[in-house]
Structure formats: structure tokens, C-alpha cells
């Protein structure tokens, strides 16, 4: 093994160094305080759980992202958490068992077997909120509001919000009465955004001409707010649930515009999270990043497997990526204390630290000075007491 092999990190794993670590901690506090102000209680899920609990109701996507290991105590298979949302759903349904709406937030490390194409590396610090127990549109509006507020708190200035609704596709497929194989082929065609493949599969599997036209239209219904008007025309005659989904998207659109200056985009064929999403879905983008910085939506009934089916909506983000939105270096603000052994000096340092100051005391024989440690003041003995003085360029050595 070479020296390089000893410090080489696995692909997708990264370490967080100063000043990014300080920026992440500052942002973590800011976000959790924001969520606290809206009534969200913080939870801390375990890093590892038994697989049959961890992957309940999540579909194959999360299964493929999960590192698996054997519990030495029981012999049962366990998994490292790759997504906090299912864990929080279990907490709501099984551990808390509260009545009425429940608001929960979190900020914790997760581990993924491969890089997430939507949110970066394999070791994100996942932060987000989940709202359980309310199936109404107001809950979805609150979630989107908090997602956009989170991005703004992180320093995002130009936000692009993409909105969709999985219920539109679900309703049309159900009305077409496709078998599992036909639906899978249609799903793949829409996910690939391939008009030719979509037309081929619709022609082969959908016998109702009106439904066939509607499914073909889904592949074209993406763009600005005019898409909603086009959708009402091209999906006229669709099941009532499709009309209800379009009404919900319109209400969400109006709610966002009333409070935020963001660019909005609609994609009625967006199928991300199809295995667990049940209603509206959204993803928020910022220029310079090739993937969504925040994504979420409605995922009702996830708690059914834990004994209590509950409406649910929420979103998540990677704190590491959020912290990179504001690259400004934190302001230097520390006091340099000399490496002296004196009771009066120790007392002065203790008082300053109690007041919230950052005091760095030199160690005997130390060669580096205050400038290398980010200090802008020096503690000096003046007029019989220790006092901080401004560190000038001449005295920084």
C-alpha cells in the first residue's frame, strides 16, 4: 500500500474542512431555527436500521442506494440510512402516534451506495421537513414555502421551481387499464422523454383513442405557466382526478408567485419518485448546479406498513451543497493570547470566552502567529490588566 492509498477516499465520499464546516454549522442552525419557528420538532433517526423497516414502502430505488450489513447480535440484515424520509414516516406512524398534523424536521448524515443523480455525492448531510396528517393543499403550500425560504437563507438568488403532479399520469394509466408490462414500457418511454418510443408504446397498448391522445400529450406538456392552460384543453375529458390535479398545480403556482420571485416550470410527465409519490412534486434549481438543490412532494400512506396510514408531504436537501451557495469567507474574529502561565491571564481569557469571544492561546514554542489562526486582536497587559487590542499588520507576526 502506497502513502497515497492511505489517505485516498472512496469515490463520492468527501471530507468537510474549514471554513466550509463552519458555514455548514451556521446554516444548519439557521435552517433548524426557521423550521422551529413554523412549529417543526426536530428528530434524530438512527444511522442504521433493520432492512425490513428501513426499506418499507420505498420501492427499488432506495434499495439500490442502501449499504447493507449483517447485525452481529441477531444475524438480521441491516441497512445504513440512505434517505431520512422513510425513517421519519416510521417515527410519526409508530413511535410518536400523535393525533392531527405533525411537523417534524431533521439534519443528519446519510450514506448511499452510489452517487444520487439528483443531489450529488454518496455522503450527504440531509436536511428537510415532513408534515404528516393533513391531505389538504395548504400543507403542500407550506412545504414549498419552507423549501424556497431554505434556499434563500442559504444565499440562493435565482431559483427555478419545477412543479408536477404524479396523479395525472397515474389516473390516465389506470383509465387505460394497462397490464404491468405495458405500463412499465410506457413509463420508460415517458421517463426517457422519447416522443418516438412513447408513440410506439401508446399505439401498441392503448385502445381508447381519447386516452391515447392524452398520454401522448403528456410528453409535450412541459414549460411555463401556459402549460396548465394547454393541459386543460388537451386533457379535456380525462378522469375528474386529472382535473383536480391541474387545479392543485394552479393553486400552488398562484401561491408561489404571491410570495416569491422565482421562475416556474411545469412538467406533467415528470415521474421521479413514482414508486412512492402520490400527488404534487417539486424540484428547485439554482444556476451553476446540474441537479435539484431541493426536491419533495406528497407521499401519502407511507406509514401504512407501520400500522397507521397518514397523509404526508415534505422535502429534503443536502446541507453540503447548500453551504456552497454562499462562498464568502466568514469574518475573522478571534483574540490571540500569549503563551504565559499567569492566573490573571487565565481569568481574562475565561471571561472573554464566557462573553462569546473566540480566544486562541499560543502554546509554548509555537512558531505560527495570530494571522495564521485568523485572529484580528491580541490580548496585552496594559495599565495593570489584560485587554484586547487591534492586531495591526506590523504586529501580526
mmCIF file of C-alpha atoms in Angstrom:
data_model
loop_
_atom_site.group_PDB
_atom_site.id
_atom_site.type_symbol
_atom_site.label_atom_id
_atom_site.label_comp_id
_atom_site.label_asym_id
_atom_site.label_seq_id
_atom_site.Cartn_x
_atom_site.Cartn_y
_atom_site.Cartn_z
ATOM 1 C CA UNK A 1 0.000 0.000 0.000
ATOM 2 C CA UNK A 2 1.396 3.395 -1.004
ATOM 3 C CA UNK A 3 1.193 6.546 1.078
ATOM 4 C CA UNK A 4 -1.406 7.910 -1.355
ATOM 5 C CA UNK A 5 -3.598 4.854 -0.766
ATOM 6 C CA UNK A 6 -3.692 5.615 2.945
ATOM 7 C CA UNK A 7 -5.464 8.941 2.517
ATOM 8 C CA UNK A 8 -7.441 8.197 -0.639
ATOM 9 C CA UNK A 9 -11.193 8.482 -0.037
ATOM 10 C CA UNK A 10 -13.759 6.263 -1.785
ATOM 11 C CA UNK A 11 -15.446 7.782 -4.827
ATOM 12 C CA UNK A 12 -18.280 10.079 -3.805
ATOM 13 C CA UNK A 13 -17.064 10.444 -0.215
ATOM 14 C CA UNK A 14 -15.682 13.770 0.902
ATOM 15 C CA UNK A 15 -14.367 15.454 3.996
ATOM 16 C CA UNK A 16 -15.524 18.890 5.140
ATOM 17 C CA UNK A 17 -12.759 21.325 6.076
ATOM 18 C CA UNK A 18 -12.673 24.897 7.367
ATOM 19 C CA UNK A 19 -14.245 27.256 6.537
ATOM 20 C CA UNK A 20 -16.978 25.146 4.868
ATOM 21 C CA UNK A 21 -17.582 23.174 8.064
ATOM 22 C CA UNK A 22 -18.266 26.389 9.973
ATOM 23 C CA UNK A 23 -20.533 27.603 7.183
ATOM 24 C CA UNK A 24 -22.467 24.321 7.280
ATOM 25 C CA UNK A 25 -22.925 24.516 11.029
ATOM 26 C CA UNK A 26 -24.090 28.132 10.801
ATOM 27 C CA UNK A 27 -26.559 27.208 8.070
ATOM 28 C CA UNK A 28 -27.754 24.138 9.966
ATOM 29 C CA UNK A 29 -28.661 26.323 12.921
ATOM 30 C CA UNK A 30 -30.343 28.879 10.692
ATOM 31 C CA UNK A 31 -32.497 26.269 8.963
ATOM 32 C CA UNK A 32 -33.486 24.410 12.114
ATOM 33 C CA UNK A 33 -34.412 27.730 13.727
ATOM 34 C CA UNK A 34 -36.510 28.537 10.651
ATOM 35 C CA UNK A 35 -38.349 25.230 10.920
ATOM 36 C CA UNK A 36 -38.746 25.611 14.687
ATOM 37 C CA UNK A 37 -40.462 28.939 14.082
ATOM 38 C CA UNK A 38 -43.031 27.166 11.922
ATOM 39 C CA UNK A 39 -43.725 24.565 14.599
ATOM 40 C CA UNK A 40 -41.491 21.713 13.378
ATOM 41 C CA UNK A 41 -39.996 19.442 16.046
ATOM 42 C CA UNK A 42 -36.508 18.107 15.408
ATOM 43 C CA UNK A 43 -35.911 14.347 15.309
ATOM 44 C CA UNK A 44 -32.695 12.321 15.063
ATOM 45 C CA UNK A 45 -33.166 8.975 13.308
ATOM 46 C CA UNK A 46 -30.645 6.164 13.834
ATOM 47 C CA UNK A 47 -27.875 5.744 11.248
ATOM 48 C CA UNK A 48 -28.647 2.016 10.829
ATOM 49 C CA UNK A 49 -31.911 0.048 10.932
ATOM 50 C CA UNK A 50 -33.160 -3.416 10.050
ATOM 51 C CA UNK A 51 -33.827 -3.607 6.317
ATOM 52 C CA UNK A 52 -37.447 -4.709 6.607
ATOM 53 C CA UNK A 53 -38.191 -1.481 8.461
ATOM 54 C CA UNK A 54 -35.798 0.828 6.647
ATOM 55 C CA UNK A 55 -36.999 -0.022 3.140
ATOM 56 C CA UNK A 56 -40.705 -0.482 3.825
ATOM 57 C CA UNK A 57 -42.780 1.255 1.170
ATOM 58 C CA UNK A 58 -39.816 2.889 -0.561
ATOM 59 C CA UNK A 59 -39.539 0.876 -3.784
ATOM 60 C CA UNK A 60 -36.432 -0.429 -5.512
ATOM 61 C CA UNK A 61 -34.645 2.920 -5.987
ATOM 62 C CA UNK A 62 -33.799 3.295 -2.296
ATOM 63 C CA UNK A 63 -32.967 -0.400 -2.007
ATOM 64 C CA UNK A 64 -30.236 0.047 -4.624
ATOM 65 C CA UNK A 65 -28.857 3.066 -2.734
ATOM 66 C CA UNK A 66 -28.636 1.282 0.613
ATOM 67 C CA UNK A 67 -25.432 -0.153 2.058
ATOM 68 C CA UNK A 68 -26.299 -3.493 3.667
ATOM 69 C CA UNK A 69 -24.614 -5.295 6.545
ATOM 70 C CA UNK A 70 -25.306 -8.106 8.980
ATOM 71 C CA UNK A 71 -26.154 -7.385 12.606
ATOM 72 C CA UNK A 72 -23.652 -9.396 14.686
ATOM 73 C CA UNK A 73 -26.144 -9.619 17.582
ATOM 74 C CA UNK A 74 -29.171 -11.010 15.746
ATOM 75 C CA UNK A 75 -27.912 -12.169 12.353
ATOM 76 C CA UNK A 76 -30.534 -9.996 10.668
ATOM 77 C CA UNK A 77 -29.773 -7.758 7.709
ATOM 78 C CA UNK A 78 -29.434 -4.060 8.422
ATOM 79 C CA UNK A 79 -29.024 -1.036 6.203
ATOM 80 C CA UNK A 80 -27.338 2.341 6.574
ATOM 81 C CA UNK A 81 -29.840 5.141 6.100
ATOM 82 C CA UNK A 82 -29.728 6.490 2.530
ATOM 83 C CA UNK A 83 -32.806 8.721 2.911
ATOM 84 C CA UNK A 84 -34.263 10.040 6.162
ATOM 85 C CA UNK A 85 -37.844 10.437 4.912
ATOM 86 C CA UNK A 86 -38.958 6.787 5.410
ATOM 87 C CA UNK A 87 -37.442 6.808 8.898
ATOM 88 C CA UNK A 88 -39.338 9.938 9.866
ATOM 89 C CA UNK A 89 -42.537 8.413 8.468
ATOM 90 C CA UNK A 90 -41.975 5.441 10.773
ATOM 91 C CA UNK A 91 -41.472 7.779 13.722
ATOM 92 C CA UNK A 92 -44.756 9.530 13.021
ATOM 93 C CA UNK A 93 -46.759 6.348 12.480
ATOM 94 C CA UNK A 94 -45.204 4.036 15.059
ATOM 95 C CA UNK A 95 -43.136 5.916 17.640
ATOM 96 C CA UNK A 96 -44.985 9.214 18.167
ATOM 97 C CA UNK A 97 -48.571 8.207 17.312
ATOM 98 C CA UNK A 98 -49.772 11.794 17.672
ATOM 99 C CA UNK A 99 -53.199 12.890 16.501
ATOM 100 C CA UNK A 100 -53.718 15.637 13.951
ATOM 101 C CA UNK A 101 -50.987 17.305 11.865
ATOM 102 C CA UNK A 102 -47.433 16.524 12.952
ATOM 103 C CA UNK A 103 -44.480 18.625 11.801
ATOM 104 C CA UNK A 104 -41.003 17.095 12.011
ATOM 105 C CA UNK A 105 -37.588 18.315 10.822
ATOM 106 C CA UNK A 106 -34.115 16.800 10.763
ATOM 107 C CA UNK A 107 -30.496 17.321 9.806
ATOM 108 C CA UNK A 108 -28.357 14.196 9.716
ATOM 109 C CA UNK A 109 -25.719 12.309 7.725
ATOM 110 C CA UNK A 110 -26.845 9.633 5.277
ATOM 111 C CA UNK A 111 -24.837 7.115 3.293
ATOM 112 C CA UNK A 112 -25.516 5.995 -0.279
ATOM 113 C CA UNK A 113 -24.165 3.064 -2.241
ATOM 114 C CA UNK A 114 -23.848 5.228 -5.342
ATOM 115 C CA UNK A 115 -23.986 8.931 -6.141
ATOM 116 C CA UNK A 116 -27.525 10.337 -6.246
ATOM 117 C CA UNK A 117 -28.126 11.806 -9.701
ATOM 118 C CA UNK A 118 -30.425 14.419 -8.149
ATOM 119 C CA UNK A 119 -28.409 15.506 -5.109
ATOM 120 C CA UNK A 120 -24.736 14.859 -5.566
ATOM 121 C CA UNK A 121 -22.391 12.579 -3.628
ATOM 122 C CA UNK A 122 -22.655 9.453 -1.534
ATOM 123 C CA UNK A 123 -22.419 11.040 1.915
ATOM 124 C CA UNK A 124 -24.842 13.989 2.021
ATOM 125 C CA UNK A 125 -25.902 15.775 5.170
ATOM 126 C CA UNK A 126 -29.639 15.557 4.616
ATOM 127 C CA UNK A 127 -31.787 18.359 5.979
ATOM 128 C CA UNK A 128 -35.510 18.693 5.489
ATOM 129 C CA UNK A 129 -39.030 18.719 6.884
ATOM 130 C CA UNK A 130 -42.022 16.374 6.788
ATOM 131 C CA UNK A 131 -45.648 17.262 7.511
ATOM 132 C CA UNK A 132 -47.933 14.353 8.419
ATOM 133 C CA UNK A 133 -51.663 14.108 8.983
ATOM 134 C CA UNK A 134 -53.031 16.701 6.550
ATOM 135 C CA UNK A 135 -54.060 15.903 2.987
ATOM 136 C CA UNK A 136 -55.039 19.446 2.005
ATOM 137 C CA UNK A 137 -53.386 21.862 -0.366
ATOM 138 C CA UNK A 138 -52.362 24.203 2.460
ATOM 139 C CA UNK A 139 -49.889 21.592 3.720
ATOM 140 C CA UNK A 140 -48.271 21.372 0.274
ATOM 141 C CA UNK A 141 -48.093 25.168 0.083
ATOM 142 C CA UNK A 142 -46.344 25.277 3.457
ATOM 143 C CA UNK A 143 -43.769 22.710 2.355
ATOM 144 C CA UNK A 144 -42.943 24.583 -0.854
ATOM 145 C CA UNK A 145 -42.752 27.868 1.074
ATOM 146 C CA UNK A 146 -40.232 26.362 3.507
ATOM 147 C CA UNK A 147 -38.170 24.839 0.696
ATOM 148 C CA UNK A 148 -37.865 28.183 -1.093
ATOM 149 C CA UNK A 149 -37.198 30.006 2.197
ATOM 150 C CA UNK A 150 -34.434 27.488 2.943
ATOM 151 C CA UNK A 151 -32.733 28.179 -0.371
ATOM 152 C CA UNK A 152 -32.965 31.916 0.193
ATOM 153 C CA UNK A 153 -31.497 31.517 3.692
ATOM 154 C CA UNK A 154 -28.585 29.652 2.109
ATOM 155 C CA UNK A 155 -27.915 32.527 -0.279
ATOM 156 C CA UNK A 156 -29.712 31.404 -3.458
ATOM 157 C CA UNK A 157 -30.647 34.418 -5.571
ATOM 158 C CA UNK A 158 -32.061 32.932 -8.784
ATOM 159 C CA UNK A 159 -34.344 29.988 -8.078
ATOM 160 C CA UNK A 160 -36.116 27.909 -10.715
ATOM 161 C CA UNK A 161 -39.003 25.828 -9.396
ATOM 162 C CA UNK A 162 -40.291 22.831 -11.353
ATOM 163 C CA UNK A 163 -43.781 21.582 -10.475
ATOM 164 C CA UNK A 164 -45.509 18.354 -11.420
ATOM 165 C CA UNK A 165 -48.237 16.004 -10.210
ATOM 166 C CA UNK A 166 -47.833 12.234 -10.338
ATOM 167 C CA UNK A 167 -51.606 11.808 -10.049
ATOM 168 C CA UNK A 168 -52.109 12.892 -13.666
ATOM 169 C CA UNK A 169 -50.080 10.015 -15.056
ATOM 170 C CA UNK A 170 -51.486 7.537 -12.529
ATOM 171 C CA UNK A 171 -55.082 8.435 -13.394
ATOM 172 C CA UNK A 172 -54.576 8.153 -17.153
ATOM 173 C CA UNK A 173 -52.767 4.810 -16.857
ATOM 174 C CA UNK A 174 -55.487 3.453 -14.584
ATOM 175 C CA UNK A 175 -58.184 4.562 -17.033
ATOM 176 C CA UNK A 176 -56.305 2.873 -19.901
ATOM 177 C CA UNK A 177 -56.363 -0.432 -17.962
ATOM 178 C CA UNK A 178 -52.794 -1.387 -18.911
ATOM 179 C CA UNK A 179 -51.142 -4.515 -17.632
ATOM 180 C CA UNK A 180 -47.881 -4.353 -15.689
ATOM 181 C CA UNK A 181 -45.656 -4.878 -18.716
ATOM 182 C CA UNK A 182 -47.462 -2.268 -20.811
ATOM 183 C CA UNK A 183 -47.330 0.263 -18.012
ATOM 184 C CA UNK A 184 -43.608 -0.361 -17.468
ATOM 185 C CA UNK A 185 -42.890 0.240 -21.148
ATOM 186 C CA UNK A 186 -44.969 3.408 -21.177
ATOM 187 C CA UNK A 187 -43.255 4.606 -18.005
ATOM 188 C CA UNK A 188 -39.804 4.096 -19.545
ATOM 189 C CA UNK A 189 -40.790 5.997 -22.688
ATOM 190 C CA UNK A 190 -42.002 8.997 -20.685
ATOM 191 C CA UNK A 191 -39.017 8.903 -18.347
ATOM 192 C CA UNK A 192 -36.662 8.932 -21.348
ATOM 193 C CA UNK A 193 -38.574 11.881 -22.888
ATOM 194 C CA UNK A 194 -38.645 9.945 -26.165
ATOM 195 C CA UNK A 195 -41.590 11.009 -28.401
ATOM 196 C CA UNK A 196 -40.992 8.176 -30.845
ATOM 197 C CA UNK A 197 -40.831 5.482 -28.193
ATOM 198 C CA UNK A 198 -43.855 6.973 -26.433
ATOM 199 C CA UNK A 199 -45.915 6.946 -29.621
ATOM 200 C CA UNK A 200 -44.894 3.361 -30.334
ATOM 201 C CA UNK A 201 -45.927 2.135 -26.877
ATOM 202 C CA UNK A 202 -49.185 4.084 -26.793
ATOM 203 C CA UNK A 203 -50.151 2.745 -30.198
ATOM 204 C CA UNK A 204 -49.411 -0.813 -29.120
ATOM 205 C CA UNK A 205 -51.109 -0.790 -25.719
ATOM 206 C CA UNK A 206 -53.838 1.883 -25.508
ATOM 207 C CA UNK A 207 -57.055 1.035 -27.349
ATOM 208 C CA UNK A 208 -59.113 4.104 -26.383
ATOM 209 C CA UNK A 209 -58.272 6.877 -28.935
ATOM 210 C CA UNK A 210 -59.043 9.697 -26.487
ATOM 211 C CA UNK A 211 -56.809 8.242 -23.766
ATOM 212 C CA UNK A 212 -54.102 7.568 -26.321
ATOM 213 C CA UNK A 213 -54.083 11.253 -27.316
ATOM 214 C CA UNK A 214 -53.914 12.313 -23.672
ATOM 215 C CA UNK A 215 -50.960 10.042 -22.909
ATOM 216 C CA UNK A 216 -49.155 11.325 -25.986
ATOM 217 C CA UNK A 217 -49.875 14.876 -24.843
ATOM 218 C CA UNK A 218 -48.153 14.240 -21.505
ATOM 219 C CA UNK A 219 -44.814 14.008 -23.274
ATOM 220 C CA UNK A 220 -45.293 17.533 -24.634
ATOM 221 C CA UNK A 221 -46.819 19.257 -21.612
ATOM 222 C CA UNK A 222 -43.762 20.908 -20.118
ATOM 223 C CA UNK A 223 -42.837 24.582 -19.976
ATOM 224 C CA UNK A 224 -44.051 27.814 -18.378
ATOM 225 C CA UNK A 225 -47.458 28.620 -16.876
ATOM 226 C CA UNK A 226 -49.172 28.386 -20.268
ATOM 227 C CA UNK A 227 -48.747 24.615 -19.968
ATOM 228 C CA UNK A 228 -51.608 24.493 -17.464
ATOM 229 C CA UNK A 229 -53.937 26.115 -19.980
ATOM 230 C CA UNK A 230 -52.799 23.726 -22.696
ATOM 231 C CA UNK A 231 -53.254 20.791 -20.345
ATOM 232 C CA UNK A 232 -56.858 21.720 -19.617
ATOM 233 C CA UNK A 233 -57.545 21.706 -23.346
ATOM 234 C CA UNK A 234 -55.596 18.607 -24.315
ATOM 235 C CA UNK A 235 -56.722 16.589 -21.289
ATOM 236 C CA UNK A 236 -60.373 17.584 -21.543
ATOM 237 C CA UNK A 237 -62.488 14.533 -20.886
ATOM 238 C CA UNK A 238 -59.879 12.977 -18.594
ATOM 239 C CA UNK A 239 -60.934 11.497 -15.233
ATOM 240 C CA UNK A 240 -62.002 14.012 -12.594
ATOM 241 C CA UNK A 241 -58.816 13.302 -10.638
ATOM 242 C CA UNK A 242 -56.766 14.760 -13.523
ATOM 243 C CA UNK A 243 -58.783 17.989 -13.431
ATOM 244 C CA UNK A 244 -58.335 18.114 -9.641
ATOM 245 C CA UNK A 245 -54.560 17.698 -10.048
ATOM 246 C CA UNK A 246 -54.425 20.578 -12.542
ATOM 247 C CA UNK A 247 -56.438 22.721 -10.118
ATOM 248 C CA UNK A 248 -53.917 21.920 -7.377
ATOM 249 C CA UNK A 249 -50.969 22.857 -9.568
ATOM 250 C CA UNK A 250 -52.631 26.123 -10.485
ATOM 251 C CA UNK A 251 -53.264 26.941 -6.817
ATOM 252 C CA UNK A 252 -49.653 26.117 -5.921
ATOM 253 C CA UNK A 253 -48.450 28.277 -8.794
ATOM 254 C CA UNK A 254 -50.521 31.241 -7.633
ATOM 255 C CA UNK A 255 -49.355 30.764 -4.044
ATOM 256 C CA UNK A 256 -45.678 30.751 -5.009
ATOM 257 C CA UNK A 257 -45.996 33.841 -7.192
ATOM 258 C CA UNK A 258 -47.702 35.739 -4.383
ATOM 259 C CA UNK A 259 -44.716 35.312 -2.046
ATOM 260 C CA UNK A 260 -41.576 34.566 -4.051
ATOM 261 C CA UNK A 261 -39.743 35.930 -7.054
ATOM 262 C CA UNK A 262 -38.858 32.650 -8.739
ATOM 263 C CA UNK A 263 -39.057 31.172 -12.228
ATOM 264 C CA UNK A 264 -41.677 28.443 -12.534
ATOM 265 C CA UNK A 265 -41.639 25.439 -14.832
ATOM 266 C CA UNK A 266 -44.196 22.658 -15.240
ATOM 267 C CA UNK A 267 -43.582 19.093 -16.357
ATOM 268 C CA UNK A 268 -46.684 16.912 -16.302
ATOM 269 C CA UNK A 269 -44.695 13.833 -17.337
ATOM 270 C CA UNK A 270 -42.160 14.076 -14.502
ATOM 271 C CA UNK A 271 -42.087 10.591 -12.953
ATOM 272 C CA UNK A 272 -39.308 10.973 -10.379
ATOM 273 C CA UNK A 273 -40.234 9.066 -7.244
ATOM 274 C CA UNK A 274 -43.135 7.329 -8.973
ATOM 275 C CA UNK A 275 -42.973 4.386 -6.567
ATOM 276 C CA UNK A 276 -43.827 6.478 -3.515
ATOM 277 C CA UNK A 277 -45.074 9.928 -4.581
ATOM 278 C CA UNK A 278 -48.861 10.250 -4.679
ATOM 279 C CA UNK A 279 -49.527 13.881 -5.563
ATOM 280 C CA UNK A 280 -47.731 17.116 -6.280
ATOM 281 C CA UNK A 281 -43.952 17.016 -6.740
ATOM 282 C CA UNK A 282 -41.408 19.798 -6.992
ATOM 283 C CA UNK A 283 -37.717 20.375 -7.509
ATOM 284 C CA UNK A 284 -35.820 23.640 -7.040
ATOM 285 C CA UNK A 285 -32.773 24.521 -9.136
ATOM 286 C CA UNK A 286 -30.119 27.232 -8.987
ATOM 287 C CA UNK A 287 -27.841 28.232 -11.906
ATOM 288 C CA UNK A 288 -24.461 26.536 -11.756
ATOM 289 C CA UNK A 289 -25.797 23.264 -10.355
ATOM 290 C CA UNK A 290 -26.782 20.457 -12.703
ATOM 291 C CA UNK A 291 -29.292 18.922 -10.319
ATOM 292 C CA UNK A 292 -32.022 19.987 -7.916
ATOM 293 C CA UNK A 293 -30.875 21.503 -4.624
ATOM 294 C CA UNK A 294 -34.257 20.807 -3.033
ATOM 295 C CA UNK A 295 -36.830 18.206 -4.002
ATOM 296 C CA UNK A 296 -40.006 16.951 -2.436
ATOM 297 C CA UNK A 297 -43.690 16.329 -2.765
ATOM 298 C CA UNK A 298 -46.635 14.398 -1.400
ATOM 299 C CA UNK A 299 -46.255 10.737 -0.419
ATOM 300 C CA UNK A 300 -49.466 9.714 1.359
ATOM 301 C CA UNK A 301 -49.914 6.402 3.186
ATOM 302 C CA UNK A 302 -46.205 5.679 3.678
ATOM 303 C CA UNK A 303 -46.955 4.869 7.322
ATOM 304 C CA UNK A 304 -49.466 2.165 6.410
ATOM 305 C CA UNK A 305 -46.874 -0.585 6.808
ATOM 306 C CA UNK A 306 -46.201 0.664 10.354
ATOM 307 C CA UNK A 307 -49.850 0.378 11.319
ATOM 308 C CA UNK A 308 -51.103 3.888 10.562
ATOM 309 C CA UNK A 309 -51.677 5.300 7.093
ATOM 310 C CA UNK A 310 -51.155 9.054 7.186
ATOM 311 C CA UNK A 311 -51.149 11.822 4.569
ATOM 312 C CA UNK A 312 -47.626 13.171 4.207
ATOM 313 C CA UNK A 313 -45.732 15.864 2.342
ATOM 314 C CA UNK A 314 -42.173 17.146 2.669
ATOM 315 C CA UNK A 315 -38.817 17.954 1.081
ATOM 316 C CA UNK A 316 -35.107 17.363 1.595
ATOM 317 C CA UNK A 317 -31.789 18.987 0.675
ATOM 318 C CA UNK A 318 -28.056 18.351 1.035
ATOM 319 C CA UNK A 319 -26.564 20.766 3.563
ATOM 320 C CA UNK A 320 -23.112 20.452 1.947
ATOM 321 C CA UNK A 321 -24.421 21.756 -1.345
ATOM 322 C CA UNK A 322 -26.491 24.482 0.293
ATOM 323 C CA UNK A 323 -23.404 25.726 2.114
ATOM 324 C CA UNK A 324 -21.607 26.078 -1.227
ATOM 325 C CA UNK A 325 -24.166 28.651 -2.418
ATOM 326 C CA UNK A 326 -22.507 31.343 -0.302
ATOM 327 C CA UNK A 327 -18.753 31.076 -0.782
ATOM 328 C CA UNK A 328 -17.891 34.247 1.149
ATOM 329 C CA UNK A 329 -15.274 33.559 3.803
ATOM 330 C CA UNK A 330 -16.514 34.010 7.351
ATOM 331 C CA UNK A 331 -15.355 37.213 9.008
ATOM 332 C CA UNK A 332 -12.198 36.764 11.036
ATOM 333 C CA UNK A 333 -12.794 37.458 14.668
ATOM 334 C CA UNK A 334 -10.532 35.941 17.291
ATOM 335 C CA UNK A 335 -8.248 37.112 20.050
ATOM 336 C CA UNK A 336 -4.638 35.912 20.285
ATOM 337 C CA UNK A 337 -3.396 35.292 23.805
ATOM 338 C CA UNK A 338 0.275 34.830 24.701
ATOM 339 C CA UNK A 339 1.696 31.531 25.959
ATOM 340 C CA UNK A 340 2.135 32.768 29.521
ATOM 341 C CA UNK A 341 1.341 30.995 32.763
ATOM 342 C CA UNK A 342 -0.435 33.630 34.823
ATOM 343 C CA UNK A 343 -3.606 33.429 36.882
ATOM 344 C CA UNK A 344 -4.657 36.909 35.750
ATOM 345 C CA UNK A 345 -4.283 35.879 32.089
ATOM 346 C CA UNK A 346 -6.271 32.675 32.626
ATOM 347 C CA UNK A 347 -9.034 34.664 34.300
ATOM 348 C CA UNK A 348 -9.148 37.231 31.487
ATOM 349 C CA UNK A 349 -9.342 34.507 28.843
ATOM 350 C CA UNK A 350 -12.150 32.758 30.740
ATOM 351 C CA UNK A 351 -14.188 35.974 30.934
ATOM 352 C CA UNK A 352 -13.780 36.673 27.228
ATOM 353 C CA UNK A 353 -14.840 33.143 26.292
ATOM 354 C CA UNK A 354 -17.892 33.412 28.543
ATOM 355 C CA UNK A 355 -18.776 36.577 26.635
ATOM 356 C CA UNK A 356 -18.771 34.593 23.403
ATOM 357 C CA UNK A 357 -15.337 35.618 22.151
ATOM 358 C CA UNK A 358 -13.056 33.177 20.354
ATOM 359 C CA UNK A 359 -9.719 33.195 22.188
ATOM 360 C CA UNK A 360 -6.748 31.205 20.880
ATOM 361 C CA UNK A 361 -3.851 30.914 23.295
ATOM 362 C CA UNK A 362 -0.404 30.265 21.932
ATOM 363 C CA UNK A 363 1.380 27.128 23.064
ATOM 364 C CA UNK A 364 4.976 27.182 24.330
ATOM 365 C CA UNK A 365 7.414 27.083 21.417
ATOM 366 C CA UNK A 366 4.714 27.671 18.823
ATOM 367 C CA UNK A 367 6.090 29.153 15.593
ATOM 368 C CA UNK A 368 2.852 30.271 13.946
ATOM 369 C CA UNK A 369 1.364 33.604 14.902
ATOM 370 C CA UNK A 370 -2.071 35.231 15.221
ATOM 371 C CA UNK A 371 -2.512 35.911 11.496
ATOM 372 C CA UNK A 372 -2.212 32.213 10.612
ATOM 373 C CA UNK A 373 -5.000 31.427 13.089
ATOM 374 C CA UNK A 374 -7.452 34.060 11.877
ATOM 375 C CA UNK A 375 -7.019 36.476 14.790
ATOM 376 C CA UNK A 376 -7.773 40.171 14.430
ATOM 377 C CA UNK A 377 -6.913 41.152 18.043
ATOM 378 C CA UNK A 378 -4.215 40.432 20.576
ATOM 379 C CA UNK A 379 -4.526 40.180 24.354
ATOM 380 C CA UNK A 380 -1.999 42.533 26.001
ATOM 381 C CA UNK A 381 -1.268 43.561 29.591
ATOM 382 C CA UNK A 382 -1.993 47.301 29.708
ATOM 383 C CA UNK A 383 -2.463 49.512 32.761
ATOM 384 C CA UNK A 384 -2.491 46.554 35.112
ATOM 385 C CA UNK A 385 -4.991 44.374 33.263
ATOM 386 C CA UNK A 386 -5.291 42.191 30.196
ATOM 387 C CA UNK A 387 -7.010 43.955 27.320
ATOM 388 C CA UNK A 388 -7.712 43.039 23.669
ATOM 389 C CA UNK A 389 -6.074 45.384 21.188
ATOM 390 C CA UNK A 390 -6.463 45.605 17.430
ATOM 391 C CA UNK A 391 -3.972 43.485 15.579
ATOM 392 C CA UNK A 392 -2.168 45.624 13.018
ATOM 393 C CA UNK A 393 -0.217 44.267 10.066
ATOM 394 C CA UNK A 394 3.029 45.156 11.801
ATOM 395 C CA UNK A 395 2.153 43.198 14.976
ATOM 396 C CA UNK A 396 0.561 40.175 13.322
ATOM 397 C CA UNK A 397 3.820 38.284 13.044
#
